[in-house]
Amino acid sequence: MTVTEQTRVASWRLLLSNPVTAVSAAVLVVVAVVALTAQWIAPFGVNDIDVPSALQGPGGTHWFGTDELGRDVFSRILVAIQASLRVAVVSVALAAVVGVTIGVVAGYRGGWLDTIVMRVVDVMFAFPVLLLALAIVAILGPGVTTTMLAIGIVYIPIFARVARASTLGVRVEPYVAVSRTMGTPSGFILRRHILPNIAGPLIVQLSLSLAFAILAEASLSFLGLGIQPPQPSLGRMIFDAQGFVTLAWWMAVFPGAAIFVTVLAFNLFGDGLRDVLDPKQRTLMEAKRTRQ
């Protein structure tokens, strides 16, 4: 086993040695499996209407009960989790690619380019995330693609700032300075020296941004600007349950619980990643593990 492989294995062992992180990782694995197989494991069709079975409580046939049209809430939640995760992954991937590219180039080049880029980023930061997403969706129209684009755009400044701050610290390292004096192309330096050494903070931000992207998608869908019916969405399911809270609590509780558990798992896993990837926190964790 190479040194790199040994380091990677040690990092995973240290990460999973924290029970909270291990549980959150297990939850995320379940969420990923649901996202990949929701169409096949859902016991009922998400739009199968059965009015005589409307507003039935949780039971053996319908684990999470039925809604006002007799549709199975459990099946709809499974497919809604799939939709939410797809929106979150695509939007965060868009934000990461664009934001990291902007942040790395600005931080490495510096000068007027860095000043202009960061002023634009500051202007975008002046607007609340959800408000900016609402404005984008209102202009482009509701829908899945628009939701992905809106969430991706509002998270670009976050990745740009993280990438720029990390690049400013790495670009002054001796090995980068030596490469520049030897006339090494900037593109090679960015790929070989900068990006690998700023991957830690970006991975942590990726995990945290996925959690906030799920919340943003649920918020937009709740307001009727995200995923459109008849495709189920967790936010839309909570909106539809408003008129039945006293009659059918399960219509709102179970979709809300799905959002809560998924977002919490991403946040806790991101905290665990930060502890492992941050040298200071990692040293403290290794020392604590050694004492135990």
Tab-separated table of C-alpha atoms in Angstrom:
chain	number	residue	atom	x	y	z
A	1	MET	CA	0.000	0.000	0.000
A	2	THR	CA	1.417	3.384	-1.008
A	3	VAL	CA	1.818	6.333	1.362
A	4	THR	CA	-1.079	8.124	-0.313
A	5	GLU	CA	-3.355	5.117	0.092
A	6	GLN	CA	-2.323	4.729	3.740
A	7	THR	CA	-3.100	8.395	4.372
A	8	ARG	CA	-6.486	8.055	2.702
A	9	VAL	CA	-7.364	4.978	4.770
A	10	ALA	CA	-6.232	6.718	7.969
A	11	SER	CA	-8.384	9.738	7.112
A	12	TRP	CA	-11.469	7.585	6.603
A	13	ARG	CA	-10.833	5.725	9.861
A	14	LEU	CA	-10.452	8.998	11.715
A	15	LEU	CA	-13.574	10.394	10.073
A	16	LEU	CA	-15.719	7.377	10.925
A	17	SER	CA	-14.308	7.099	14.451
A	18	ASN	CA	-16.705	9.906	15.390
A	19	PRO	CA	-20.099	8.225	16.030
A	20	VAL	CA	-22.059	11.313	14.934
A	21	THR	CA	-20.182	11.502	11.641
A	22	ALA	CA	-20.545	7.757	11.087
A	23	VAL	CA	-24.316	7.904	11.628
A	24	SER	CA	-24.654	10.914	9.327
A	25	ALA	CA	-22.613	9.095	6.667
A	26	ALA	CA	-24.914	6.074	6.970
A	27	VAL	CA	-27.972	8.315	6.583
A	28	LEU	CA	-26.474	9.901	3.470
A	29	VAL	CA	-25.794	6.463	2.004
A	30	VAL	CA	-29.468	5.587	2.523
A	31	VAL	CA	-30.506	8.899	0.938
A	32	ALA	CA	-28.249	8.204	-2.049
A	33	VAL	CA	-29.716	4.714	-2.474
A	34	VAL	CA	-33.236	6.154	-2.315
A	35	ALA	CA	-32.307	8.799	-4.878
A	36	LEU	CA	-31.026	6.146	-7.273
A	37	THR	CA	-33.822	3.598	-6.824
A	38	ALA	CA	-36.908	5.606	-5.808
A	39	GLN	CA	-38.855	4.753	-8.955
A	40	TRP	CA	-38.423	1.018	-8.330
A	41	ILE	CA	-38.801	0.781	-4.543
A	42	ALA	CA	-41.854	3.044	-4.235
A	43	PRO	CA	-44.768	0.707	-3.379
A	44	PHE	CA	-47.367	2.868	-5.172
A	45	GLY	CA	-47.427	5.244	-8.095
A	46	VAL	CA	-46.811	8.815	-6.965
A	47	ASN	CA	-49.898	10.063	-8.802
A	48	ASP	CA	-52.201	7.089	-8.286
A	49	ILE	CA	-55.423	8.718	-7.053
A	50	ASP	CA	-57.653	6.685	-4.743
A	51	VAL	CA	-60.290	9.028	-3.305
A	52	PRO	CA	-61.965	6.400	-1.042
A	53	SER	CA	-58.582	5.952	0.682
A	54	ALA	CA	-57.996	9.689	1.162
A	55	LEU	CA	-56.558	10.948	4.459
A	56	GLN	CA	-55.861	7.493	5.861
A	57	GLY	CA	-53.400	7.463	8.735
A	58	PRO	CA	-50.108	5.558	8.753
A	59	GLY	CA	-50.675	1.816	8.695
A	60	GLY	CA	-49.625	-1.471	7.208
A	61	THR	CA	-50.690	-0.654	3.654
A	62	HIS	CA	-49.707	3.005	3.585
A	63	TRP	CA	-46.740	3.398	5.946
A	64	PHE	CA	-46.900	7.213	5.979
A	65	GLY	CA	-50.635	7.479	5.309
A	66	THR	CA	-52.355	9.032	2.300
A	67	ASP	CA	-53.034	12.602	1.219
A	68	GLU	CA	-56.290	14.339	0.308
A	69	LEU	CA	-56.437	12.484	-3.025
A	70	GLY	CA	-55.588	9.078	-1.606
A	71	ARG	CA	-52.018	9.113	-2.915
A	72	ASP	CA	-49.415	7.215	-0.895
A	73	VAL	CA	-47.310	9.712	1.074
A	74	PHE	CA	-44.389	7.297	1.512
A	75	SER	CA	-44.038	6.734	-2.235
A	76	ARG	CA	-44.267	10.446	-2.926
A	77	ILE	CA	-41.585	11.219	-0.333
A	78	LEU	CA	-39.207	8.694	-1.894
A	79	VAL	CA	-39.569	10.249	-5.350
A	80	ALA	CA	-39.459	13.780	-3.868
A	81	ILE	CA	-36.138	12.991	-2.151
A	82	GLN	CA	-34.828	11.840	-5.521
A	83	ALA	CA	-35.918	15.101	-7.149
A	84	SER	CA	-34.526	17.268	-4.336
A	85	LEU	CA	-31.153	15.524	-4.374
A	86	ARG	CA	-30.927	15.778	-8.147
A	87	VAL	CA	-31.598	19.518	-8.006
A	88	ALA	CA	-29.101	19.953	-5.159
A	89	VAL	CA	-26.316	17.972	-6.842
A	90	VAL	CA	-26.663	19.673	-10.224
A	91	SER	CA	-26.972	23.190	-8.789
A	92	VAL	CA	-24.052	22.773	-6.369
A	93	ALA	CA	-21.919	21.206	-9.102
A	94	LEU	CA	-22.627	24.241	-11.297
A	95	ALA	CA	-21.781	26.615	-8.462
A	96	ALA	CA	-18.606	24.698	-7.598
A	97	VAL	CA	-17.250	24.597	-11.148
A	98	VAL	CA	-17.909	28.273	-11.880
A	99	GLY	CA	-17.148	29.569	-8.388
A	100	VAL	CA	-13.910	27.631	-7.924
A	101	THR	CA	-12.680	28.646	-11.377
A	102	ILE	CA	-13.375	32.311	-10.669
A	103	GLY	CA	-11.930	32.199	-7.158
A	104	VAL	CA	-8.749	30.337	-8.082
A	105	VAL	CA	-7.973	32.550	-11.075
A	106	ALA	CA	-8.688	35.737	-9.116
A	107	GLY	CA	-6.639	34.630	-6.114
A	108	TYR	CA	-3.707	33.426	-8.203
A	109	ARG	CA	-3.575	36.390	-10.570
A	110	GLY	CA	-4.366	39.097	-8.021
A	111	GLY	CA	-4.256	42.748	-9.061
A	112	TRP	CA	-7.112	44.413	-10.903
A	113	LEU	CA	-8.680	41.085	-11.892
A	114	ASP	CA	-8.978	40.036	-8.256
A	115	THR	CA	-10.411	43.433	-7.291
A	116	ILE	CA	-13.100	43.420	-9.996
A	117	VAL	CA	-14.110	39.804	-9.423
A	118	MET	CA	-14.404	40.163	-5.671
A	119	ARG	CA	-16.408	43.384	-5.944
A	120	VAL	CA	-18.926	41.542	-8.134
A	121	VAL	CA	-18.981	38.721	-5.591
A	122	ASP	CA	-19.561	41.227	-2.786
A	123	VAL	CA	-22.517	42.710	-4.669
A	124	MET	CA	-24.061	39.243	-5.028
A	125	PHE	CA	-23.473	38.610	-1.330
A	126	ALA	CA	-25.418	41.768	-0.506
A	127	PHE	CA	-28.638	39.977	-1.471
A	128	PRO	CA	-30.097	37.219	0.744
A	129	VAL	CA	-29.658	33.831	-0.926
A	130	LEU	CA	-33.337	32.942	-1.079
A	131	LEU	CA	-34.350	36.423	-2.239
A	132	LEU	CA	-31.849	36.314	-5.101
A	133	ALA	CA	-33.032	32.825	-6.070
A	134	LEU	CA	-36.642	34.034	-6.019
A	135	ALA	CA	-35.755	36.930	-8.295
A	136	ILE	CA	-34.017	34.635	-10.791
A	137	VAL	CA	-36.905	32.150	-10.841
A	138	ALA	CA	-39.434	34.983	-11.162
A	139	ILE	CA	-37.583	36.273	-14.227
A	140	LEU	CA	-36.961	32.917	-15.926
A	141	GLY	CA	-40.155	31.159	-14.825
A	142	PRO	CA	-40.723	28.208	-12.462
A	143	GLY	CA	-39.479	24.719	-13.214
A	144	VAL	CA	-36.774	22.176	-12.396
A	145	THR	CA	-34.156	23.607	-14.766
A	146	THR	CA	-34.761	27.147	-13.567
A	147	THR	CA	-34.532	26.026	-9.939
A	148	MET	CA	-31.178	24.346	-10.590
A	149	LEU	CA	-29.878	27.436	-12.357
A	150	ALA	CA	-31.117	29.826	-9.671
A	151	ILE	CA	-29.638	27.861	-6.769
A	152	GLY	CA	-26.396	27.365	-8.684
A	153	ILE	CA	-26.030	31.084	-9.365
A	154	VAL	CA	-26.645	32.170	-5.777
A	155	TYR	CA	-24.001	29.746	-4.463
A	156	ILE	CA	-21.278	30.719	-6.926
A	157	PRO	CA	-20.018	33.591	-4.679
A	158	ILE	CA	-19.611	31.217	-1.728
A	159	PHE	CA	-17.336	28.857	-3.653
A	160	ALA	CA	-15.509	31.791	-5.214
A	161	ARG	CA	-14.680	33.237	-1.795
A	162	VAL	CA	-13.572	29.911	-0.336
A	163	ALA	CA	-11.414	29.120	-3.373
A	164	ARG	CA	-9.866	32.604	-3.450
A	165	ALA	CA	-9.040	32.623	0.265
A	166	SER	CA	-7.402	29.197	0.038
A	167	THR	CA	-5.510	30.144	-3.138
A	168	LEU	CA	-4.073	33.271	-1.514
A	169	GLY	CA	-2.500	31.050	1.141
A	170	VAL	CA	-1.143	28.443	-1.272
A	171	ARG	CA	0.267	30.739	-3.964
A	172	VAL	CA	2.962	32.082	-1.590
A	173	GLU	CA	4.286	28.600	-0.795
A	174	PRO	CA	7.893	27.941	-1.895
A	175	TYR	CA	7.034	25.174	-4.350
A	176	VAL	CA	4.621	27.485	-6.191
A	177	ALA	CA	7.179	30.299	-6.286
A	178	VAL	CA	9.839	27.918	-7.650
A	179	SER	CA	7.476	26.682	-10.364
A	180	ARG	CA	6.697	30.244	-11.414
A	181	THR	CA	10.383	31.241	-11.579
A	182	MET	CA	11.092	28.185	-13.745
A	183	GLY	CA	8.542	29.438	-16.257
A	184	THR	CA	5.978	26.710	-15.626
A	185	PRO	CA	2.663	27.545	-17.351
A	186	SER	CA	0.026	28.973	-15.038
A	187	GLY	CA	-2.497	26.325	-16.052
A	188	PHE	CA	-0.141	23.548	-14.962
A	189	ILE	CA	0.555	25.282	-11.636
A	190	LEU	CA	-3.160	25.667	-10.961
A	191	ARG	CA	-3.873	22.013	-11.732
A	192	ARG	CA	-0.779	20.541	-10.098
A	193	HIS	CA	-0.165	22.718	-7.058
A	194	ILE	CA	-3.115	24.992	-6.301
A	195	LEU	CA	-6.234	22.850	-6.723
A	196	PRO	CA	-4.959	19.738	-4.856
A	197	ASN	CA	-3.923	21.874	-1.888
A	198	ILE	CA	-7.217	23.736	-1.593
A	199	ALA	CA	-9.394	20.654	-2.041
A	200	GLY	CA	-10.026	20.254	1.695
A	201	PRO	CA	-12.020	23.466	2.294
A	202	LEU	CA	-13.835	22.995	-1.019
A	203	ILE	CA	-14.968	19.470	-0.115
A	204	VAL	CA	-16.319	20.719	3.207
A	205	GLN	CA	-18.118	23.601	1.486
A	206	LEU	CA	-19.530	21.146	-1.052
A	207	SER	CA	-21.142	19.076	1.688
A	208	LEU	CA	-22.567	22.107	3.487
A	209	SER	CA	-23.840	23.648	0.246
A	210	LEU	CA	-25.740	20.468	-0.627
A	211	ALA	CA	-27.648	20.827	2.644
A	212	PHE	CA	-28.547	24.452	1.962
A	213	ALA	CA	-29.431	23.653	-1.663
A	214	ILE	CA	-31.987	21.081	-0.490
A	215	LEU	CA	-33.490	23.696	1.817
A	216	ALA	CA	-33.536	26.270	-0.988
A	217	GLU	CA	-35.277	23.850	-3.360
A	218	ALA	CA	-37.876	22.990	-0.722
A	219	SER	CA	-38.468	26.701	-0.070
A	220	LEU	CA	-38.922	27.506	-3.746
A	221	SER	CA	-41.255	24.538	-4.220
A	222	PHE	CA	-43.245	25.569	-1.147
A	223	LEU	CA	-43.770	28.977	-2.767
A	224	GLY	CA	-44.822	27.344	-6.034
A	225	LEU	CA	-41.690	28.399	-7.936
A	226	GLY	CA	-39.665	25.185	-7.802
A	227	ILE	CA	-40.568	21.685	-8.947
A	228	GLN	CA	-44.016	21.791	-10.502
A	229	PRO	CA	-46.900	19.312	-10.060
A	230	PRO	CA	-47.591	16.529	-10.776
A	231	GLN	CA	-43.963	15.733	-9.905
A	232	PRO	CA	-43.798	15.476	-6.096
A	233	SER	CA	-41.596	17.804	-4.085
A	234	LEU	CA	-41.045	17.887	-0.343
A	235	GLY	CA	-41.683	21.627	-0.166
A	236	ARG	CA	-44.839	21.367	-2.264
A	237	MET	CA	-46.125	18.482	-0.140
A	238	ILE	CA	-45.797	20.627	2.986
A	239	PHE	CA	-47.615	23.467	1.226
A	240	ASP	CA	-50.469	21.155	0.193
A	241	ALA	CA	-50.735	19.856	3.772
A	242	GLN	CA	-51.466	23.275	5.268
A	243	GLY	CA	-55.223	22.847	5.023
A	244	PHE	CA	-55.132	19.377	6.588
A	245	VAL	CA	-52.818	19.852	9.571
A	246	THR	CA	-55.505	19.043	12.139
A	247	LEU	CA	-57.013	16.212	10.088
A	248	ALA	CA	-53.896	14.558	8.660
A	249	TRP	CA	-50.732	15.540	10.523
A	250	TRP	CA	-48.695	12.964	8.613
A	251	MET	CA	-49.032	14.920	5.363
A	252	ALA	CA	-46.740	17.635	6.726
A	253	VAL	CA	-44.714	15.820	9.391
A	254	PHE	CA	-43.136	13.129	7.222
A	255	PRO	CA	-41.999	15.410	4.350
A	256	GLY	CA	-40.684	17.881	6.938
A	257	ALA	CA	-38.854	15.082	8.739
A	258	ALA	CA	-37.277	13.980	5.435
A	259	ILE	CA	-35.944	17.503	4.849
A	260	PHE	CA	-34.741	17.805	8.455
A	261	VAL	CA	-32.907	14.471	8.550
A	262	THR	CA	-31.246	14.924	5.148
A	263	VAL	CA	-30.081	18.476	5.810
A	264	LEU	CA	-28.868	17.581	9.304
A	265	ALA	CA	-26.921	14.594	7.954
A	266	PHE	CA	-25.161	16.755	5.344
A	267	ASN	CA	-24.289	19.376	7.967
A	268	LEU	CA	-22.947	16.859	10.486
A	269	PHE	CA	-20.960	15.048	7.810
A	270	GLY	CA	-19.543	18.371	6.656
A	271	ASP	CA	-18.472	19.155	10.230
A	272	GLY	CA	-16.753	15.778	10.406
A	273	LEU	CA	-14.953	16.415	7.129
A	274	ARG	CA	-13.799	19.797	8.407
A	275	ASP	CA	-12.339	18.196	11.527
A	276	VAL	CA	-10.405	15.658	9.457
A	277	LEU	CA	-9.232	17.977	6.680
A	278	ASP	CA	-8.238	20.842	8.966
A	279	PRO	CA	-4.679	20.056	10.204
A	280	LYS	CA	-5.228	21.615	13.637
A	281	GLN	CA	-8.527	19.852	14.263
A	282	ARG	CA	-7.093	16.606	12.917
A	283	THR	CA	-4.185	16.791	15.346
A	284	LEU	CA	-6.590	17.294	18.244
A	285	MET	CA	-8.760	14.372	17.112
A	286	GLU	CA	-5.746	12.065	16.736
A	287	ALA	CA	-4.479	13.068	20.173
A	288	LYS	CA	-7.894	12.434	21.714
A	289	ARG	CA	-8.158	9.072	19.973
A	290	THR	CA	-4.663	8.111	21.210
A	291	ARG	CA	-5.577	8.936	24.832
A	292	GLN	CA	-8.657	6.748	24.572
